[in-house]
N, CA, C and O of each residue as an XYZ file, in Angstrom:
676
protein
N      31.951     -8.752    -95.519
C      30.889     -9.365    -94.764
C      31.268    -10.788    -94.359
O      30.902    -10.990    -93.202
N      31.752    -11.635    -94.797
C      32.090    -13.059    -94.751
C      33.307    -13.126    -93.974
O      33.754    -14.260    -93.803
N      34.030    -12.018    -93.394
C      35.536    -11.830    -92.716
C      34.714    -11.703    -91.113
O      35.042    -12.092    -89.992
N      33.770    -11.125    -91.526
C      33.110    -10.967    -89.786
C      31.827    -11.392    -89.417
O      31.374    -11.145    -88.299
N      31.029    -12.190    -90.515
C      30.537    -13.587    -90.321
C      31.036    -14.848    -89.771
O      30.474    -15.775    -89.188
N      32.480    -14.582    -90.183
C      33.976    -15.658    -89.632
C      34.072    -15.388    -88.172
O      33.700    -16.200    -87.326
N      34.420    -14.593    -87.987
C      34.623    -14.163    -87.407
C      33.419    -14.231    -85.887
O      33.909    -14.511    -84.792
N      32.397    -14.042    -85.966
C      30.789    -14.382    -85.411
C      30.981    -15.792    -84.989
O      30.769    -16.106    -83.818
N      31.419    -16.777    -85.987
C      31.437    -18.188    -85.708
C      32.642    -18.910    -84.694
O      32.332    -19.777    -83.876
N      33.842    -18.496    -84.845
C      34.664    -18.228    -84.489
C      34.303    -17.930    -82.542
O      34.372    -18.587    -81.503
N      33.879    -16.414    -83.007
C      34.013    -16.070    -80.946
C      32.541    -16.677    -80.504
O      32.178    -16.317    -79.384
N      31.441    -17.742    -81.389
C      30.448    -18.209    -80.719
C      31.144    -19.618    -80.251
O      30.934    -20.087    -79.133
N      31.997    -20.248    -81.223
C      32.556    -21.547    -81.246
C      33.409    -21.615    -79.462
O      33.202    -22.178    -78.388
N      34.507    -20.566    -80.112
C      35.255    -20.006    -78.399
C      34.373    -19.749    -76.876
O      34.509    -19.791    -75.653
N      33.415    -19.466    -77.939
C      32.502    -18.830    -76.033
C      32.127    -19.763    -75.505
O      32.075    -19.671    -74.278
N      31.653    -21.204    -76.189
C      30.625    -22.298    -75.712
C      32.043    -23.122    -75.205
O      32.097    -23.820    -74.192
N      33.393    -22.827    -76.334
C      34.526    -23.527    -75.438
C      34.215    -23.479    -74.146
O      33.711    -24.284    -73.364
N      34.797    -21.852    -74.026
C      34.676    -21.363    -72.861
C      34.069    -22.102    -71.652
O      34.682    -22.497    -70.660
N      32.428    -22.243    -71.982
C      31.520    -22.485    -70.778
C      31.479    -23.826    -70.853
O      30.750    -24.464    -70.094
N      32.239    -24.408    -71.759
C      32.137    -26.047    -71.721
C      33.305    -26.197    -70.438
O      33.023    -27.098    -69.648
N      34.346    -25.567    -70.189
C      35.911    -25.722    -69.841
C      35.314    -25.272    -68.135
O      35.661    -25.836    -67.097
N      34.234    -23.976    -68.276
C      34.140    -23.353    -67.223
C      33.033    -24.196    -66.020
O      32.884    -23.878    -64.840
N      32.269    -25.484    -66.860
C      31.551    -26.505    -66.179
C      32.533    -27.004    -65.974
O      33.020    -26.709    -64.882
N      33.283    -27.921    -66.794
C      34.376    -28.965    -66.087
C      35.080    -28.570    -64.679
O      34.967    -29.210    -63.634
N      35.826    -27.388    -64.867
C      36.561    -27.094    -63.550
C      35.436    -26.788    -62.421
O      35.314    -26.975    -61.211
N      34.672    -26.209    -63.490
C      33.603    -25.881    -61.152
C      33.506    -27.033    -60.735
O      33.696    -27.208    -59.531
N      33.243    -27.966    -61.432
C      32.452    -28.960    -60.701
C      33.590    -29.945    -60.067
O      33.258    -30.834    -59.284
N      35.038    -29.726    -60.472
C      36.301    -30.323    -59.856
C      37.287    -29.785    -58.574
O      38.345    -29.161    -58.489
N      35.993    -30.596    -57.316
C      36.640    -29.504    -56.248
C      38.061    -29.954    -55.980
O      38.848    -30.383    -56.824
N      38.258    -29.808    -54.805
C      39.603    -30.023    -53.876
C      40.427    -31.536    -54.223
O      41.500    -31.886    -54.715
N      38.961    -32.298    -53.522
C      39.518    -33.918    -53.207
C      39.212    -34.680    -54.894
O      39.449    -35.868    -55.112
N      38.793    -33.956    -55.689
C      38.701    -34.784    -56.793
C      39.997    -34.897    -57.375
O      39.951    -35.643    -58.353
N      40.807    -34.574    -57.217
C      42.463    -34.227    -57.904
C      43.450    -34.434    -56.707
O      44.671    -34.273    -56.726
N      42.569    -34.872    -55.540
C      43.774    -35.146    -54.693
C      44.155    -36.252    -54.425
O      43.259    -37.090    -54.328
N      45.622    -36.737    -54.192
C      46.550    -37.467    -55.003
C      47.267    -38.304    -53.472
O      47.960    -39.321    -53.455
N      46.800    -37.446    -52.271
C      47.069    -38.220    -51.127
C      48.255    -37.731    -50.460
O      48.981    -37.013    -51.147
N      48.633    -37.979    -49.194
C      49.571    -36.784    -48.620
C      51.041    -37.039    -48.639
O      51.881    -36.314    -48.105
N      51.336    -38.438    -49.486
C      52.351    -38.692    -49.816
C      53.548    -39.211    -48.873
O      54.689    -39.511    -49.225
N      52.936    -39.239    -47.459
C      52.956    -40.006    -46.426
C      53.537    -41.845    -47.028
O      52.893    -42.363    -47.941
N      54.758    -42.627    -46.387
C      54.838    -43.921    -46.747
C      55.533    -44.662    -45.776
O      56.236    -45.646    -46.006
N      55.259    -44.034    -44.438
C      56.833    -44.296    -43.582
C      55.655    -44.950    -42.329
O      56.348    -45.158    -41.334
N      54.167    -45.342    -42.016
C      53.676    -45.236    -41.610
C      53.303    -46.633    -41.211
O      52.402    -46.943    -41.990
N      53.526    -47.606    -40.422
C      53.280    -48.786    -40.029
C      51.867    -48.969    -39.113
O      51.447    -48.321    -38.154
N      51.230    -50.335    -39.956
C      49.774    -50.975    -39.328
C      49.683    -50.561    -37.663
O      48.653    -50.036    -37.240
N      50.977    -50.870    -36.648
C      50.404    -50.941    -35.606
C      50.717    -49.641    -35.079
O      50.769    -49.521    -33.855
N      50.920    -48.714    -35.771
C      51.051    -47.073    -35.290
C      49.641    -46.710    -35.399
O      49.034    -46.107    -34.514
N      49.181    -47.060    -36.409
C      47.764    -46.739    -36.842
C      46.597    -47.261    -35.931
O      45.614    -46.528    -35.825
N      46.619    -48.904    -35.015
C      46.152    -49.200    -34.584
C      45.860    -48.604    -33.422
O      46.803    -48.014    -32.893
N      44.294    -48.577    -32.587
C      44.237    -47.569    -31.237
C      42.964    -47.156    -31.744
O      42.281    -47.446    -32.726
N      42.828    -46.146    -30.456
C      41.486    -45.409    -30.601
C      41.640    -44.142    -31.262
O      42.774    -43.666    -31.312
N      40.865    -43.646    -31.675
C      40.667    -42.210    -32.664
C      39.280    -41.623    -32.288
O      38.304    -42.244    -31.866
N      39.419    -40.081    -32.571
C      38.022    -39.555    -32.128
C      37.997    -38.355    -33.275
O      38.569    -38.350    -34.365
N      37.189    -37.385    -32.704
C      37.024    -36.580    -33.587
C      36.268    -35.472    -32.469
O      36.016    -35.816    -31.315
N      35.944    -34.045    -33.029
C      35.504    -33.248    -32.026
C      33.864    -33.101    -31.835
O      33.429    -32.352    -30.961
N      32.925    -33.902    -32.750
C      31.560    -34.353    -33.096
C      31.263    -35.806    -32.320
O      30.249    -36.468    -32.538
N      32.245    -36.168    -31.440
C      31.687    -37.126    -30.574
C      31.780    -38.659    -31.267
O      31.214    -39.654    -30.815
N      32.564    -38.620    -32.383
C      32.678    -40.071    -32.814
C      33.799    -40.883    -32.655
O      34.898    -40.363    -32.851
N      33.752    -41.771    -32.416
C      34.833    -42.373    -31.698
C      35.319    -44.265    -32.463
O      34.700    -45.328    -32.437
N      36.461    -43.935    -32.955
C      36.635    -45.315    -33.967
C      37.629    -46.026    -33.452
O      38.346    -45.183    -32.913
N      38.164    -47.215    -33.274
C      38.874    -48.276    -32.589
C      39.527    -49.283    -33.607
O      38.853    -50.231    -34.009
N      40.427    -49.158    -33.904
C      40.956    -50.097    -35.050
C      42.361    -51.222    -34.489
O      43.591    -51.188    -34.506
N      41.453    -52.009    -34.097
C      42.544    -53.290    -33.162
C      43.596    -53.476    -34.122
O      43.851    -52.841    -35.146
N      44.113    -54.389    -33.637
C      45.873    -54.798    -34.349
C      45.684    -55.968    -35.137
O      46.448    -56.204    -36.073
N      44.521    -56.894    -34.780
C      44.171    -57.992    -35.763
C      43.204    -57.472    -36.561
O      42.378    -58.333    -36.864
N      42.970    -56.342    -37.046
C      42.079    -56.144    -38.427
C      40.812    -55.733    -38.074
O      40.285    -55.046    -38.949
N      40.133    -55.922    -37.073
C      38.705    -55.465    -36.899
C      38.908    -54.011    -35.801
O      39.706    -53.370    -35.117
N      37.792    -54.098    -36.178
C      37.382    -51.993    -35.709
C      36.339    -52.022    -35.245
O      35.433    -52.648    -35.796
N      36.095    -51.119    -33.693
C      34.672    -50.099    -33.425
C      34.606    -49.383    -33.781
O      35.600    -48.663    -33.870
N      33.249    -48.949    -34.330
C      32.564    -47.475    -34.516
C      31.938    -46.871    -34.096
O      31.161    -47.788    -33.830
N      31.578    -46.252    -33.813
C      30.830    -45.387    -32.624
C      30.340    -43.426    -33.782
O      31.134    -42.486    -33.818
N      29.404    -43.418    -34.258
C      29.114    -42.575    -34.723
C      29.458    -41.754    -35.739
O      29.168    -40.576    -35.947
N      30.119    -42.532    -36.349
C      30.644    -42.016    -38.124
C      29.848    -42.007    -38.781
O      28.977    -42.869    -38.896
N      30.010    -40.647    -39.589
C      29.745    -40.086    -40.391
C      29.630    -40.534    -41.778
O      30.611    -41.220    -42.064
N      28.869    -40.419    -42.677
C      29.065    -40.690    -44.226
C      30.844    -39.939    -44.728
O      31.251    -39.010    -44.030
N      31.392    -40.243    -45.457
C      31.980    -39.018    -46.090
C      31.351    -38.980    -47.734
O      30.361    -39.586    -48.144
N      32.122    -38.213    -48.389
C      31.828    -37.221    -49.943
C      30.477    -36.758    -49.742
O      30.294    -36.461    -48.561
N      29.127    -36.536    -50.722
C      27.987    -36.224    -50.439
C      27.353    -37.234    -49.427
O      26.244    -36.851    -49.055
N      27.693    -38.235    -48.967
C      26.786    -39.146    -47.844
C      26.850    -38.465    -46.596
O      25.915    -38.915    -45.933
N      27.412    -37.691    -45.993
C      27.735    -36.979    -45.327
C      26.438    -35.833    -44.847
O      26.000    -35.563    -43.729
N      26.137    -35.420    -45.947
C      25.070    -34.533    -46.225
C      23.622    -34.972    -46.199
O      22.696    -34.189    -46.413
N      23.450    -36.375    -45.903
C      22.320    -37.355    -45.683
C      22.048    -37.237    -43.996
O      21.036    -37.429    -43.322
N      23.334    -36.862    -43.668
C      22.549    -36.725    -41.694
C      23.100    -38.180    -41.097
O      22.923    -38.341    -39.890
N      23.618    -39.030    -41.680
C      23.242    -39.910    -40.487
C      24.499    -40.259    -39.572
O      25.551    -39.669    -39.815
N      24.443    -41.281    -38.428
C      25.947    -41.552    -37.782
C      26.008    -42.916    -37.857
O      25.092    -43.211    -37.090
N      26.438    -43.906    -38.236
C      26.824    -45.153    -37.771
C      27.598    -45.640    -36.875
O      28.624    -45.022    -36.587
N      27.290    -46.816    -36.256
C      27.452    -47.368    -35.094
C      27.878    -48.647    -35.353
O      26.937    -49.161    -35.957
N      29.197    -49.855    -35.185
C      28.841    -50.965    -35.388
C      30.331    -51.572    -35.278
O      31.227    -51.046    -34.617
N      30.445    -52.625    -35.940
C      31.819    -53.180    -35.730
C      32.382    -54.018    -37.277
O      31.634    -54.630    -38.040
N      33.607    -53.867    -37.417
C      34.174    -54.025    -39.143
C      35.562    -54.416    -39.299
O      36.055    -55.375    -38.705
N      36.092    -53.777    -39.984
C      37.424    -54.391    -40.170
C      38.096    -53.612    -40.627
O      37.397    -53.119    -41.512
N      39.346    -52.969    -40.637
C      40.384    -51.926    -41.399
C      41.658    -52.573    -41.818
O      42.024    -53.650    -41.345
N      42.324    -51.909    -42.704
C      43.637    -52.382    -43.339
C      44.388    -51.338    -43.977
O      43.689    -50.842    -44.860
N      45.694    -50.710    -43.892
C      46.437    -49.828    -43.948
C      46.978    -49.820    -45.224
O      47.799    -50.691    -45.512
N      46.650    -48.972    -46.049
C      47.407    -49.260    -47.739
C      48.337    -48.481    -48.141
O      48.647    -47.482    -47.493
N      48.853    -48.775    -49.131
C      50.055    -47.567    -49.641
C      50.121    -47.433    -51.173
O      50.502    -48.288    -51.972
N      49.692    -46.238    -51.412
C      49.866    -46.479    -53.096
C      50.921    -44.869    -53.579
O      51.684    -44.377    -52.747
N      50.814    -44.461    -54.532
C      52.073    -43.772    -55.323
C      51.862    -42.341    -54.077
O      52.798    -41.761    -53.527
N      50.155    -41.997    -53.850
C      49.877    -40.738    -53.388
C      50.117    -40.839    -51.786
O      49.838    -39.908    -51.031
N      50.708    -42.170    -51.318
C      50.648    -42.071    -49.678
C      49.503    -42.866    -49.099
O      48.539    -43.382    -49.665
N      49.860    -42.833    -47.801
C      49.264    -44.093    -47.405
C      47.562    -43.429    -46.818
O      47.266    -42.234    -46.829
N      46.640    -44.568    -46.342
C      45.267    -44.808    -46.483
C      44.691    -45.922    -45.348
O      45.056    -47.098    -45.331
N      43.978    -45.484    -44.653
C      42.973    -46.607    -44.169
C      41.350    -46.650    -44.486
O      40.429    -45.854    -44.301
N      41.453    -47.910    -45.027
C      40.279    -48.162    -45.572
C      39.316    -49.064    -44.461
O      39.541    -50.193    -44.025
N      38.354    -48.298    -44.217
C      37.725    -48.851    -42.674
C      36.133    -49.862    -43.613
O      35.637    -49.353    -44.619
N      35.746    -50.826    -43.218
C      34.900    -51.285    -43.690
C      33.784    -51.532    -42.983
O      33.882    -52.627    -42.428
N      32.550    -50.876    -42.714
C      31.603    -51.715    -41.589
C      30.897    -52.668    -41.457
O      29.783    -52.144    -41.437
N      30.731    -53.864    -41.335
C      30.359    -54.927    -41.958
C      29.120    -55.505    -41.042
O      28.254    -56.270    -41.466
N      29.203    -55.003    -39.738
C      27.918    -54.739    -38.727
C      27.481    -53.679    -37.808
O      27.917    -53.387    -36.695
N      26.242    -53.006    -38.711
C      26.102    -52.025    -38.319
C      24.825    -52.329    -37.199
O      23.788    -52.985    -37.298
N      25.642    -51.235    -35.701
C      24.140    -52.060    -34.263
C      23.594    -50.664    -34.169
O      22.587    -50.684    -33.461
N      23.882    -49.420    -34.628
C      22.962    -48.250    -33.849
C      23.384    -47.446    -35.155
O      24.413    -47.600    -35.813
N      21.988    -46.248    -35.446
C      22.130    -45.514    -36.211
C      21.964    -44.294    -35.609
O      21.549    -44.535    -34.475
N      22.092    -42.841    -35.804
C      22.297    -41.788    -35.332
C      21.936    -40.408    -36.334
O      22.134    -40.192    -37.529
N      21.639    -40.026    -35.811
C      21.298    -38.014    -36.881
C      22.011    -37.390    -36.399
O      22.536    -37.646    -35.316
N      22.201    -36.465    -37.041
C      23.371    -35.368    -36.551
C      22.673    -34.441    -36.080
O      23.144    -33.877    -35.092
N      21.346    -33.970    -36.599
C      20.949    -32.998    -36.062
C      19.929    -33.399    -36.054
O      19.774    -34.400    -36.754
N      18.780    -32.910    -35.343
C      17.119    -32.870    -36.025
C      16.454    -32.698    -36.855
O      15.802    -33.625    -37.335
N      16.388    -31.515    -37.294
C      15.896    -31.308    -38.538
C      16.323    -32.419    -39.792
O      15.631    -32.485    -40.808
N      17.382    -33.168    -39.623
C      17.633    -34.309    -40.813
C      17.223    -35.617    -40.140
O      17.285    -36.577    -40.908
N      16.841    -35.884    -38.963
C      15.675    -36.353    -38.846
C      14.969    -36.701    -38.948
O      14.726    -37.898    -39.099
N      13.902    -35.355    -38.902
C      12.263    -35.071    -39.456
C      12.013    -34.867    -40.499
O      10.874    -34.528    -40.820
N      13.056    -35.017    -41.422
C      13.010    -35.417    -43.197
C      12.675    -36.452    -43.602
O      13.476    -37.374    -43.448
N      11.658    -36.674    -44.133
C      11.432    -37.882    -44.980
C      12.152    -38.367    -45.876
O      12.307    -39.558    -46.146
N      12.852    -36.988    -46.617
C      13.339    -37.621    -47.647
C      14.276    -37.862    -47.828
O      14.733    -38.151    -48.935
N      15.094    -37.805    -46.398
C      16.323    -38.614    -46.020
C      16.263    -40.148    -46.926
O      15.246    -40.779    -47.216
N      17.295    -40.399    -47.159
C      17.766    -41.882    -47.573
C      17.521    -42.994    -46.294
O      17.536    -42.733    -45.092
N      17.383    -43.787    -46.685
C      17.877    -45.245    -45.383
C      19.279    -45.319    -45.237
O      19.994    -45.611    -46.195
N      19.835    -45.018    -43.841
C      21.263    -45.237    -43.949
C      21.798    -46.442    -44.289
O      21.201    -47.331    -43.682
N      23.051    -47.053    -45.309
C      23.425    -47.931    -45.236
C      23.929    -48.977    -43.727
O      24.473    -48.764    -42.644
N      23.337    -50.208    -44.500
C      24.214    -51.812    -43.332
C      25.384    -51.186    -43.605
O      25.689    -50.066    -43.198
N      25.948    -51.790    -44.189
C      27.310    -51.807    -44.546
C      27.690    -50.206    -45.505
O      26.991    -49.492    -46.224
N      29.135    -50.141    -45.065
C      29.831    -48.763    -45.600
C      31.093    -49.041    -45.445
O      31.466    -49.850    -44.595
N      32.267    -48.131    -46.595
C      33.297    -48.581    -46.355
C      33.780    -46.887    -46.511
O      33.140    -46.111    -47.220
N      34.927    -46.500    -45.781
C      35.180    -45.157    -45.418
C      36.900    -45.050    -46.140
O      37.432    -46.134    -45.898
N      37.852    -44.162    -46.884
C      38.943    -44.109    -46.797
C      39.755    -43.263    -46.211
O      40.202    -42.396    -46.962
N      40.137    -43.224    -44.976
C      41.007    -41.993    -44.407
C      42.415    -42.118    -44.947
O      43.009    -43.186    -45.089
N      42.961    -40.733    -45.276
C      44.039    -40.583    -45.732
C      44.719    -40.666    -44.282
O      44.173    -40.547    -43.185
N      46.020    -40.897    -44.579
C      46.830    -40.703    -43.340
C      47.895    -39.722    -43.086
O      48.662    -39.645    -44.046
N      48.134    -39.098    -42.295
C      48.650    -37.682    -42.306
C      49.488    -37.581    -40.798
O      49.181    -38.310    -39.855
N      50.468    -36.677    -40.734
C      51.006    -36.041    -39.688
C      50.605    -34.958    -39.205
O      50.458    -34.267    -40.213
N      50.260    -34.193    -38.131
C      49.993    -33.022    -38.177
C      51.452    -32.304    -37.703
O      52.458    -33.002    -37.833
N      51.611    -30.886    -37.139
C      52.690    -30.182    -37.342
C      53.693    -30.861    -35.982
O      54.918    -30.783    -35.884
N      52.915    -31.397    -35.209
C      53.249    -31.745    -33.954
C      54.526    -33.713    -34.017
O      55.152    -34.376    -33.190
N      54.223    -33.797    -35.574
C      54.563    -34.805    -36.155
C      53.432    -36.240    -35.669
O      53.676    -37.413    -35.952
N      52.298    -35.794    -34.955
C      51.849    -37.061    -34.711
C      50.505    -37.213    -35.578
O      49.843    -36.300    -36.072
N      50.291    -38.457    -35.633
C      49.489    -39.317    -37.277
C      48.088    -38.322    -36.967
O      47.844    -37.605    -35.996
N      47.436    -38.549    -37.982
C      45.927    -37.941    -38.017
C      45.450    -38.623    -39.465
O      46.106    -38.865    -40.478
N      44.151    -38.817    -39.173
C      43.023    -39.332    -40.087
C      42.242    -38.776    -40.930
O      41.186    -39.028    -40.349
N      41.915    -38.183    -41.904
C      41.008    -37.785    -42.368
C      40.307    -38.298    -44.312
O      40.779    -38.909    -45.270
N      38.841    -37.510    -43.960
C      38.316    -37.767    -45.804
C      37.702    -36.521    -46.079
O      37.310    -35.724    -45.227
N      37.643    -36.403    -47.182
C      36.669    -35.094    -47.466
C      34.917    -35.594    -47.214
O      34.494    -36.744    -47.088
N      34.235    -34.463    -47.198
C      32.787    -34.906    -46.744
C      32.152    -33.059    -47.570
O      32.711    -31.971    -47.709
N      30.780    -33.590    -47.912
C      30.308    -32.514    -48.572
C      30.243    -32.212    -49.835
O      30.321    -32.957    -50.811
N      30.079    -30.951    -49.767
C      30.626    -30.742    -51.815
C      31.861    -30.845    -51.566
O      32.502    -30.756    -50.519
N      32.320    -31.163    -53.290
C      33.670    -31.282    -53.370
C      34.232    -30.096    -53.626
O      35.459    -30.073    -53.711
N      33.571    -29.010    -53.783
C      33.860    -27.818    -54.096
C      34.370    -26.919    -52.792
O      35.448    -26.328    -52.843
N      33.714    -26.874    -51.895
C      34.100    -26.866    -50.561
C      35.597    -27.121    -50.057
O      36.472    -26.333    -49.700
N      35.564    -28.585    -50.165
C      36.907    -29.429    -49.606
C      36.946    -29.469    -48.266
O      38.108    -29.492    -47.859
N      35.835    -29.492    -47.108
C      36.066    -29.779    -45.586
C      36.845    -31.319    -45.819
O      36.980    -32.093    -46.766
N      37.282    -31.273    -44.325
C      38.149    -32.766    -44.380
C      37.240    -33.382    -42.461
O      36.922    -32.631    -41.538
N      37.127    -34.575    -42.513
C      36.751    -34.952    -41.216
C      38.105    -35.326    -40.729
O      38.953    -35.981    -41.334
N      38.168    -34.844    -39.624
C      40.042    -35.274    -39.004
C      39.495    -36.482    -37.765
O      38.498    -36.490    -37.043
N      40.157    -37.038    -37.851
C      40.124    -38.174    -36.317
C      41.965    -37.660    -36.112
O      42.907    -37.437    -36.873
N      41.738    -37.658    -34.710
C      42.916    -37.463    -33.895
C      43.033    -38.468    -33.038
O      41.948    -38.817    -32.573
N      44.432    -39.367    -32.463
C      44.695    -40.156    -31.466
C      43.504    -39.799    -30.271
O      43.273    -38.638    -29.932
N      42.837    -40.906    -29.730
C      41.858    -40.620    -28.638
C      42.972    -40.087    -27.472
O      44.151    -40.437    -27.432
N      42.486    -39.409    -26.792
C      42.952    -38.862    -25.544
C      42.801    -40.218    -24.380
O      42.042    -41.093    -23.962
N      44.211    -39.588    -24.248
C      44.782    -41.038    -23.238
C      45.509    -42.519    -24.128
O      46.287    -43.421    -23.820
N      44.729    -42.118    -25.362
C      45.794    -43.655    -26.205
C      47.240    -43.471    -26.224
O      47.966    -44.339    -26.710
């Protein structure tokens, strides 16, 4: 009796392992472990120019440090709040072990925006932030030319918002 009383304690001890191990990983999507595209060859004024995206937002990151915005998005769960920002800020090109990064900052925000309606006519929407600061990874696509992006949403998911060179830059 006491071999499979042991035994009882044992596969209850293991099972709660189990569902302890089996919370940790769900809740560790894509971008929580991601480490960056490992990108380092990538210079400030390559980066500088206009950028868009296929949702109509449109970002401008001059060569002396300040940036337009034109309808960006939250990224991670802010994203999921609905709103677009509008305004003018400052960016700076970083490089750490995982590859390089632009970190866009908005520091005056002039127009706010919904993505859709229905987030909208929610009350219980948040107040969009004045100020926001965004990190796009920096990337090549297959064509070898640069591209922008962050994750937005659940992290479980893993969508990425891409900005592509504006057409005509």
């Amino acid at each position: 009796m006491a071999g499979g009383s042991r035994r009882r304690v044992w596969g209850a001890a293991l099972g709660g392992l189990m569902v302890v191990l089996a919370v940790l990983t769900g809740c560790a999507g894509p971008f929580q472990y991601y480490e960056g595209t490992g990108l380092h060859d990538v210079a400030a004024a390559e980066v500088a120019g206009g950028w868009e995206n296929v949702e109509g937002t449109r970002v401008v990151l001059r060569e002396d440090g300040t940036a337009l915005l034109e309808k960006l998005d939250g990224q991670g769960f802010d994203f999921e709040d609905g709103w677009r920002l509008s305004g003018t800020g400052t960016w700076q090109l970083s490089d750490d072990d995982g590859g390089q990064a632009v970190r866009l900052a908005l520091t005056s925000r002039t127009r706010v925006e919904r993505r859709s309606p229905a987030t909208a006519t929610d009350t219980s929407t948040p107040e969009p932030p004045s100020t926001y600061v965004w990190s796009f990874y920096v990337d090549r696509d297959q064509h070898d030319e640069l591209k922008l992006f962050f994750f937005y949403g659940d992290p479980d998911i893993g969508n990425t918002y891409v900005m592509t060179r504006e057409t005509g830059s």
